[in-house]
Amino acid sequence: MKLLANLIVNVMVFLALAFGGGLATAWYMIEAGSPLSTRSFGPWTAWTSAGRPEADPYTRAHVFRNGLLPLSTTLEVAFRAKLDSTGSRLTSSCDYTLQLPDMAPAWWNLAVFDGQGRLISNPAERYAFSSSSAARQPDGRTVISVARDARPGNWLPSGRASRIVLVLTVQDAATAATIHDEGIMRSLPEIKRERCR
Amino acid sequence: MTATSAQQWPPKPPRWVSDVGWRTVVGGLLAGGIIHILATFAAPVLGSGNAFAKLRATLPENAMVVVPPVAPGKQILPYVPPDAMYAMCRFDLTAGPVNVTALIADTGWVLSMHTPQGDNFYVMPRQLLRRDEVSFTIVPRSPTEHGRSPKIAGPTDSQVVSPTVEGLIVVRAPLKGIAWQAETEAQLKRSGCTQVKG
């Protein structure tokens, strides 16, 4: 009887380690990413080889599973933020401000999505700003407010989703080179939380 | 006695833990590693929610289609820049090469080509082009070619080798504002994707 109980315990532990551990770590590496396949700059994270034919297996699985169609990161990089610059989860019940430096001649786009990458419905029907649509300050900077209610200037509505994700897409060879050569990224904006309800 | 037990730290592990052999732990970790690798490589093969599978049903073969403007509930794919319009073509080289023409009008406009697995094997951004209009032919890769890195367009490319028989061509046209939508759509409609006859 003792032998049987011992066998059952060992089989259960083996299966938990094999399936639980193996599948959970694979899921984490594919969905959240790790320093093997992503680079983080403050709250912004990019998959460094997304879209490239020689991408690592985690990146390929991430792109495939999430139904993404990225451009090669040799040309354009999509930075995704789920947290603000203090490390708190981004949510539509808080207001945020981003100050983008003058990135000319690069093309950029800042969009807000829910946690599944879906657009958030809002009465203004505005879902993004880009370098060709946002109003700039005289010094070339662009200030964007992400908030539920209307704000003066470049207001990006966050609607009534609970968790939000900001995606900053930058089409620029210098930015693309920085994420591959371990350089310091200077042009990514801080996500400053202004107030919460 | 009770007070002494309550203060015991670290807590005593359950009795069954002592029954777990080291071979079980090592074997479990090794098997976990194998399952991790298998799951990672199987994810792209087993999943059905990839971009190509989603678009295959809506895009006709070898024809360029201007996709309706992106809006909540009408997104073509997750996380795509929403203040842009898109023209797409699902090419199939089984019956021969495919001719592609496109207008790449302004900064941010880009023509990209993707395999069904999502690899972007060719990209043509506006800033590398001298002319607005581009025209080239997609041909299948011969079995002896092994190109791996994505190719960024040169201004004189007339033939692009596709690593797969099927794939997607996407022309992205950023919108400066709602007032530019009709003009942008008209420019996108000048893009084409047709099977080479004969």
Short mmCIF file of C-alpha atoms in Angstrom, two decimals:
data_model
loop_
_atom_site.label_atom_id
_atom_site.label_comp_id
_atom_site.label_asym_id
_atom_site.label_seq_id
_atom_site.Cartn_x
_atom_site.Cartn_y
_atom_site.Cartn_z
CA MET A 1 0.00 0.00 0.00
CA LYS A 2 2.82 2.35 0.93
CA LEU A 3 4.58 1.43 -2.33
CA LEU A 4 1.46 2.24 -4.36
CA ALA A 5 1.03 5.62 -2.64
CA ASN A 6 4.70 6.37 -3.27
CA LEU A 7 4.31 5.50 -6.96
CA ILE A 8 1.23 7.69 -7.34
CA VAL A 9 3.00 10.66 -5.71
CA ASN A 10 6.01 10.27 -8.01
CA VAL A 11 3.87 9.96 -11.15
CA MET A 12 1.87 13.06 -10.19
CA VAL A 13 5.02 15.09 -9.54
CA PHE A 14 6.54 13.91 -12.83
CA LEU A 15 3.44 14.88 -14.82
CA ALA A 16 3.16 18.25 -13.06
CA LEU A 17 6.78 19.10 -13.83
CA ALA A 18 6.64 17.79 -17.38
CA PHE A 19 3.31 19.17 -18.59
CA GLY A 20 2.71 22.01 -16.14
CA GLY A 21 6.27 23.30 -16.29
CA GLY A 22 6.83 22.67 -20.00
CA LEU A 23 3.57 24.19 -21.21
CA ALA A 24 3.54 27.10 -18.74
CA THR A 25 7.07 28.20 -19.62
CA ALA A 26 6.36 27.85 -23.36
CA TRP A 27 3.19 29.94 -23.00
CA TYR A 28 5.08 32.62 -21.05
CA MET A 29 7.93 32.82 -23.56
CA ILE A 30 5.48 33.03 -26.49
CA GLU A 31 2.96 35.46 -25.03
CA ALA A 32 4.96 37.69 -22.67
CA GLY A 33 8.40 37.26 -24.19
CA SER A 34 11.79 37.24 -22.52
CA PRO A 35 15.13 38.99 -23.08
CA LEU A 36 15.88 36.23 -25.61
CA SER A 37 13.26 37.60 -28.01
CA THR A 38 12.27 41.06 -26.75
CA ARG A 39 13.89 44.33 -25.68
CA SER A 40 12.35 46.74 -23.21
CA PHE A 41 12.88 50.48 -22.97
CA GLY A 42 11.06 51.75 -19.90
CA PRO A 43 7.42 50.67 -20.31
CA TRP A 44 7.88 49.88 -24.02
CA THR A 45 8.65 46.37 -25.25
CA ALA A 46 9.47 45.26 -28.79
CA TRP A 47 9.90 41.81 -30.30
CA THR A 48 13.31 42.27 -31.84
CA SER A 49 12.99 39.89 -34.78
CA ALA A 50 9.25 40.13 -35.51
CA GLY A 51 8.46 39.73 -39.18
CA ARG A 52 11.94 38.51 -40.08
CA PRO A 53 12.36 35.13 -41.81
CA GLU A 54 15.22 34.25 -39.42
CA ALA A 55 13.13 35.06 -36.31
CA ASP A 56 13.56 32.82 -33.26
CA PRO A 57 10.88 30.17 -32.58
CA TYR A 58 9.27 32.19 -29.73
CA THR A 59 8.82 35.25 -31.96
CA ARG A 60 7.45 33.14 -34.81
CA ALA A 61 4.97 31.47 -32.45
CA HIS A 62 4.01 34.87 -30.96
CA VAL A 63 3.34 36.39 -34.40
CA PHE A 64 1.46 33.33 -35.63
CA ARG A 65 -0.69 32.72 -32.54
CA ASN A 66 -1.72 36.37 -32.21
CA GLY A 67 -2.61 36.80 -35.88
CA LEU A 68 -0.06 39.57 -36.39
CA LEU A 69 1.41 40.69 -39.70
CA PRO A 70 4.44 42.80 -38.70
CA LEU A 71 6.84 44.52 -41.03
CA SER A 72 10.42 43.36 -40.64
CA THR A 73 12.13 44.98 -37.65
CA THR A 74 14.97 45.94 -39.99
CA LEU A 75 12.60 48.71 -41.18
CA GLU A 76 9.86 49.29 -38.62
CA VAL A 77 9.49 48.51 -34.91
CA ALA A 78 6.24 48.21 -32.95
CA PHE A 79 6.72 49.04 -29.26
CA ARG A 80 3.93 47.86 -27.00
CA ALA A 81 3.23 49.20 -23.49
CA LYS A 82 0.94 47.60 -20.93
CA LEU A 83 2.34 49.61 -18.01
CA ASP A 84 2.94 53.31 -17.40
CA SER A 85 6.36 54.68 -16.51
CA THR A 86 5.81 53.99 -12.79
CA GLY A 87 5.07 50.32 -13.50
CA SER A 88 1.30 50.49 -12.95
CA ARG A 89 -1.05 48.74 -15.33
CA LEU A 90 -2.48 51.02 -18.07
CA THR A 91 -6.22 51.40 -17.64
CA SER A 92 -8.91 53.55 -19.22
CA SER A 93 -9.90 54.87 -15.78
CA CYS A 94 -6.64 56.86 -15.65
CA ASP A 95 -5.42 59.73 -17.84
CA TYR A 96 -1.91 59.67 -19.32
CA THR A 97 0.34 62.12 -21.13
CA LEU A 98 3.06 61.23 -23.63
CA GLN A 99 5.60 63.70 -24.98
CA LEU A 100 7.13 62.44 -28.19
CA PRO A 101 10.33 64.14 -29.29
CA ASP A 102 10.77 65.36 -32.84
CA MET A 103 11.46 62.09 -34.66
CA ALA A 104 11.61 63.54 -38.19
CA PRO A 105 12.16 62.18 -40.78
CA ALA A 106 10.84 58.96 -39.19
CA TRP A 107 7.17 58.05 -39.56
CA TRP A 108 5.46 57.07 -36.31
CA ASN A 109 2.01 56.03 -35.15
CA LEU A 110 0.59 55.83 -31.63
CA ALA A 111 -2.58 53.78 -31.17
CA VAL A 112 -4.61 52.58 -28.21
CA PHE A 113 -6.12 49.08 -28.05
CA ASP A 114 -7.75 46.84 -25.49
CA GLY A 115 -5.83 43.87 -24.09
CA GLN A 116 -6.64 41.69 -27.14
CA GLY A 117 -5.47 44.22 -29.73
CA ARG A 118 -8.99 45.41 -30.58
CA LEU A 119 -9.87 49.04 -31.13
CA ILE A 120 -11.86 50.70 -28.35
CA SER A 121 -15.10 52.26 -29.48
CA ASN A 122 -15.40 55.98 -28.69
CA PRO A 123 -17.73 58.80 -29.81
CA ALA A 124 -14.87 60.78 -31.37
CA GLU A 125 -14.02 57.77 -33.58
CA ARG A 126 -10.35 58.44 -33.03
CA TYR A 127 -8.02 55.53 -32.42
CA ALA A 128 -4.51 56.78 -33.22
CA PHE A 129 -2.24 59.67 -34.04
CA SER A 130 0.67 59.61 -36.42
CA SER A 131 3.49 61.92 -37.41
CA SER A 132 1.31 63.07 -40.31
CA SER A 133 -1.88 63.69 -38.29
CA ALA A 134 -0.78 64.95 -34.82
CA ALA A 135 -0.38 68.64 -34.03
CA ARG A 136 3.17 69.53 -32.98
CA GLN A 137 4.54 72.07 -30.52
CA PRO A 138 6.70 74.89 -31.93
CA ASP A 139 9.82 73.00 -30.76
CA GLY A 140 8.84 69.91 -32.75
CA ARG A 141 7.63 67.81 -29.81
CA THR A 142 4.22 66.14 -29.92
CA VAL A 143 2.14 65.94 -26.73
CA ILE A 144 -0.61 63.31 -26.72
CA SER A 145 -3.21 62.89 -23.97
CA VAL A 146 -4.69 59.43 -23.52
CA ALA A 147 -7.91 59.91 -21.58
CA ARG A 148 -11.53 58.81 -21.40
CA ASP A 149 -12.92 62.35 -21.67
CA ALA A 150 -12.05 65.07 -24.17
CA ARG A 151 -8.83 67.04 -23.73
CA PRO A 152 -7.47 70.01 -25.67
CA GLY A 153 -4.76 69.21 -28.23
CA ASN A 154 -3.98 65.68 -29.38
CA TRP A 155 -6.60 63.72 -27.44
CA LEU A 156 -6.52 59.94 -27.88
CA PRO A 157 -9.70 58.49 -26.32
CA SER A 158 -9.23 55.41 -24.15
CA GLY A 159 -12.97 54.66 -24.07
CA ARG A 160 -14.39 52.39 -21.44
CA ALA A 161 -12.19 49.33 -21.75
CA SER A 162 -10.63 48.21 -18.49
CA ARG A 163 -7.04 47.47 -19.48
CA ILE A 164 -5.49 49.29 -22.40
CA VAL A 165 -2.38 48.75 -24.48
CA LEU A 166 -0.47 51.52 -26.24
CA VAL A 167 1.37 50.65 -29.45
CA LEU A 168 3.99 53.02 -30.82
CA THR A 169 5.06 52.03 -34.34
CA VAL A 170 8.22 53.73 -35.60
CA GLN A 171 9.39 53.41 -39.20
CA ASP A 172 12.99 54.50 -38.97
CA ALA A 173 16.25 52.76 -39.82
CA ALA A 174 18.08 54.27 -36.79
CA THR A 175 15.42 53.04 -34.35
CA ALA A 176 15.43 49.64 -35.99
CA ALA A 177 19.21 49.46 -35.69
CA THR A 178 19.10 50.42 -31.99
CA ILE A 179 16.97 47.47 -30.96
CA HIS A 180 19.39 45.08 -32.66
CA ASP A 181 22.73 46.50 -31.55
CA GLU A 182 21.90 46.91 -27.83
CA GLY A 183 22.07 50.70 -28.19
CA ILE A 184 20.29 53.24 -26.01
CA MET A 185 16.88 54.32 -27.27
CA ARG A 186 16.46 58.06 -26.78
CA SER A 187 13.28 58.83 -28.59
CA LEU A 188 10.67 56.72 -26.78
CA PRO A 189 8.28 58.77 -24.66
CA GLU A 190 7.58 58.41 -20.97
CA ILE A 191 3.98 57.40 -20.18
CA LYS A 192 3.07 59.78 -17.40
CA ARG A 193 -0.03 59.05 -15.33
CA GLU A 194 -1.92 62.28 -14.64
CA ARG A 195 -4.90 61.19 -12.55
CA CYS A 196 -7.22 58.26 -11.94
CA ARG A 197 -10.92 58.08 -11.19
CA MET B 1 3.50 23.22 22.79
CA THR B 2 0.87 24.68 20.48
CA ALA B 3 2.52 28.08 20.65
CA THR B 4 5.88 26.53 19.76
CA SER B 5 4.36 24.77 16.70
CA ALA B 6 2.71 27.96 15.48
CA GLN B 7 6.02 29.80 15.53
CA GLN B 8 7.96 27.11 13.66
CA TRP B 9 9.71 28.54 10.60
CA PRO B 10 10.23 27.45 7.94
CA PRO B 11 7.02 25.38 7.98
CA LYS B 12 7.46 21.63 7.84
CA PRO B 13 6.85 20.28 4.28
CA PRO B 14 4.00 17.79 3.82
CA ARG B 15 4.98 14.17 4.33
CA TRP B 16 4.48 13.18 0.68
CA VAL B 17 7.36 15.46 -0.37
CA SER B 18 9.85 13.07 1.21
CA ASP B 19 8.43 10.28 -0.98
CA VAL B 20 9.43 12.11 -4.20
CA GLY B 21 12.62 10.65 -5.60
CA TRP B 22 15.34 12.74 -7.24
CA ARG B 23 14.96 10.69 -10.40
CA THR B 24 11.33 11.82 -10.60
CA VAL B 25 12.34 15.48 -10.32
CA VAL B 26 15.17 15.25 -12.85
CA GLY B 27 13.02 13.18 -15.24
CA GLY B 28 10.12 15.61 -14.86
CA LEU B 29 12.35 18.60 -15.62
CA LEU B 30 13.84 16.88 -18.67
CA ALA B 31 10.41 15.90 -19.96
CA GLY B 32 9.23 19.47 -19.25
CA GLY B 33 12.07 20.79 -21.40
CA ILE B 34 11.11 18.50 -24.26
CA ILE B 35 7.44 19.49 -23.99
CA HIS B 36 8.47 23.17 -23.88
CA ILE B 37 10.40 22.81 -27.15
CA LEU B 38 7.65 20.77 -28.82
CA ALA B 39 4.95 23.24 -27.77
CA THR B 40 6.99 26.21 -29.03
CA PHE B 41 7.59 24.66 -32.44
CA ALA B 42 4.06 23.27 -32.69
CA ALA B 43 2.33 26.61 -31.91
CA PRO B 44 2.72 28.01 -35.45
CA VAL B 45 1.71 24.69 -37.02
CA LEU B 46 -1.32 23.91 -34.86
CA GLY B 47 -2.77 27.40 -34.44
CA SER B 48 -5.55 28.54 -36.78
CA GLY B 49 -5.74 32.20 -35.78
CA ASN B 50 -2.81 33.38 -37.85
CA ALA B 51 -3.08 36.42 -40.11
CA PHE B 52 -2.98 34.52 -43.41
CA ALA B 53 -5.72 32.09 -42.34
CA LYS B 54 -7.90 35.03 -41.22
CA LEU B 55 -7.45 36.93 -44.47
CA ARG B 56 -7.61 33.94 -46.81
CA ALA B 57 -11.38 33.72 -46.55
CA THR B 58 -11.96 37.38 -47.35
CA LEU B 59 -9.34 38.07 -50.02
CA PRO B 60 -9.76 36.81 -53.61
CA GLU B 61 -6.78 35.16 -55.26
CA ASN B 62 -4.42 37.35 -57.30
CA ALA B 63 -6.51 40.51 -57.03
CA MET B 64 -5.78 43.70 -55.12
CA VAL B 65 -8.58 44.71 -52.74
CA VAL B 66 -8.88 48.00 -50.85
CA VAL B 67 -9.92 46.98 -47.34
CA PRO B 68 -12.67 49.09 -45.67
CA PRO B 69 -11.35 51.63 -43.15
CA VAL B 70 -10.33 50.12 -39.82
CA ALA B 71 -12.99 50.57 -37.10
CA PRO B 72 -14.03 48.77 -33.90
CA GLY B 73 -15.44 45.37 -34.82
CA LYS B 74 -14.14 45.74 -38.39
CA GLN B 75 -10.44 45.23 -37.82
CA ILE B 76 -8.64 43.16 -40.37
CA LEU B 77 -6.02 42.07 -37.84
CA PRO B 78 -5.15 42.91 -34.22
CA TYR B 79 -2.80 45.77 -33.41
CA VAL B 80 -2.59 47.18 -36.96
CA PRO B 81 -2.18 50.99 -37.11
CA PRO B 82 -5.82 52.12 -37.39
CA ASP B 83 -5.38 55.55 -38.97
CA ALA B 84 -4.34 54.06 -42.28
CA MET B 85 -6.02 52.42 -45.25
CA TYR B 86 -4.86 49.11 -46.65
CA ALA B 87 -4.87 47.41 -50.03
CA MET B 88 -4.21 43.67 -49.94
CA CYS B 89 -3.62 40.89 -52.41
CA ARG B 90 -3.47 37.17 -51.69
CA PHE B 91 -1.10 35.89 -54.34
CA ASP B 92 -0.79 32.32 -55.54
CA LEU B 93 2.08 31.44 -57.87
CA THR B 94 0.90 27.89 -58.65
CA ALA B 95 -0.21 28.90 -62.13
CA GLY B 96 2.71 31.26 -62.76
CA PRO B 97 4.20 34.64 -61.81
CA VAL B 98 2.09 37.57 -60.64
CA ASN B 99 2.47 41.20 -61.73
CA VAL B 100 2.20 43.86 -59.04
CA THR B 101 1.75 47.60 -59.50
CA ALA B 102 1.31 50.06 -56.65
CA LEU B 103 1.41 53.72 -55.82
CA ILE B 104 3.61 54.45 -52.80
CA ALA B 105 2.68 58.09 -52.46
CA ASP B 106 4.03 59.58 -49.24
CA THR B 107 6.07 59.07 -46.04
CA GLY B 108 4.73 56.12 -44.05
CA TRP B 109 3.37 54.42 -47.18
CA VAL B 110 4.87 50.99 -47.54
CA LEU B 111 4.41 47.90 -49.68
CA SER B 112 5.22 44.64 -47.90
CA MET B 113 5.10 40.99 -48.84
CA HIS B 114 4.53 38.19 -46.34
CA THR B 115 4.59 34.40 -46.31
CA PRO B 116 1.60 32.50 -44.84
CA GLN B 117 3.71 32.14 -41.65
CA GLY B 118 3.88 35.93 -41.27
CA ASP B 119 7.48 36.39 -42.43
CA ASN B 120 7.98 39.74 -44.15
CA PHE B 121 10.31 38.71 -46.99
CA TYR B 122 10.16 41.95 -48.97
CA VAL B 123 9.44 45.55 -48.03
CA MET B 124 9.34 48.73 -50.07
CA PRO B 125 9.03 51.95 -48.03
CA ARG B 126 8.41 55.34 -49.71
CA GLN B 127 11.67 56.89 -48.56
CA LEU B 128 13.75 54.42 -50.60
CA LEU B 129 11.92 55.10 -53.83
CA ARG B 130 12.57 57.79 -56.44
CA ARG B 131 9.20 57.36 -58.11
CA ASP B 132 5.68 57.08 -56.67
CA GLU B 133 4.71 54.13 -58.83
CA VAL B 134 6.32 50.73 -58.58
CA SER B 135 5.87 47.70 -60.77
CA PHE B 136 7.42 44.25 -60.47
CA THR B 137 6.77 40.54 -60.94
CA ILE B 138 6.66 37.94 -58.17
CA VAL B 139 8.18 34.62 -59.13
CA PRO B 140 8.46 31.42 -57.09
CA ARG B 141 11.83 30.55 -55.58
CA SER B 142 13.73 27.78 -57.28
CA PRO B 143 14.60 24.81 -55.04
CA THR B 144 18.30 25.78 -55.05
CA GLU B 145 17.82 29.26 -53.57
CA HIS B 146 18.09 29.74 -49.82
CA GLY B 147 17.58 33.46 -49.18
CA ARG B 148 16.85 34.17 -45.51
CA SER B 149 17.08 37.85 -44.65
CA PRO B 150 14.15 40.07 -45.63
CA LYS B 151 14.93 42.13 -48.65
CA ILE B 152 14.47 45.89 -48.59
CA ALA B 153 13.54 47.16 -52.01
CA GLY B 154 15.92 48.73 -54.45
CA PRO B 155 14.49 51.33 -56.82
CA THR B 156 15.06 49.16 -59.90
CA ASP B 157 13.69 45.81 -58.72
CA SER B 158 11.66 44.25 -61.49
CA GLN B 159 11.44 40.70 -60.16
CA VAL B 160 10.89 39.58 -56.59
CA VAL B 161 11.45 35.98 -55.56
CA SER B 162 8.87 34.61 -53.15
CA PRO B 163 10.02 31.88 -50.74
CA THR B 164 6.49 30.43 -50.73
CA VAL B 165 3.92 29.73 -53.44
CA GLU B 166 1.22 31.63 -51.55
CA GLY B 167 1.45 34.86 -49.61
CA LEU B 168 0.16 38.34 -48.98
CA ILE B 169 0.95 41.74 -50.46
CA VAL B 170 -0.04 44.69 -48.27
CA VAL B 171 0.04 48.37 -49.24
CA ARG B 172 -0.36 50.60 -46.17
CA ALA B 173 -1.43 54.19 -46.71
CA PRO B 174 -1.45 56.35 -43.55
CA LEU B 175 -4.35 58.82 -43.39
CA LYS B 176 -3.53 62.44 -42.55
CA GLY B 177 -7.14 62.90 -41.52
CA ILE B 178 -10.67 61.97 -42.46
CA ALA B 179 -10.67 64.64 -45.21
CA TRP B 180 -7.96 62.69 -47.06
CA GLN B 181 -9.83 59.36 -47.01
CA ALA B 182 -11.37 59.59 -50.50
CA GLU B 183 -8.10 60.72 -52.08
CA THR B 184 -6.12 58.00 -50.30
CA GLU B 185 -8.63 55.34 -51.32
CA ALA B 186 -8.43 56.49 -54.94
CA GLN B 187 -4.64 56.26 -54.82
CA LEU B 188 -4.80 52.77 -53.28
CA LYS B 189 -7.19 51.64 -56.02
CA ARG B 190 -4.41 52.25 -58.53
CA SER B 191 -2.63 49.22 -57.04
CA GLY B 192 -2.95 45.96 -58.91
CA CYS B 193 -2.05 42.30 -58.61
CA THR B 194 -2.68 40.05 -61.63
CA GLN B 195 -1.57 36.65 -62.86
CA VAL B 196 0.84 36.84 -65.80
CA LYS B 197 -0.95 35.49 -68.89
CA GLY B 198 0.60 32.79 -71.03
#
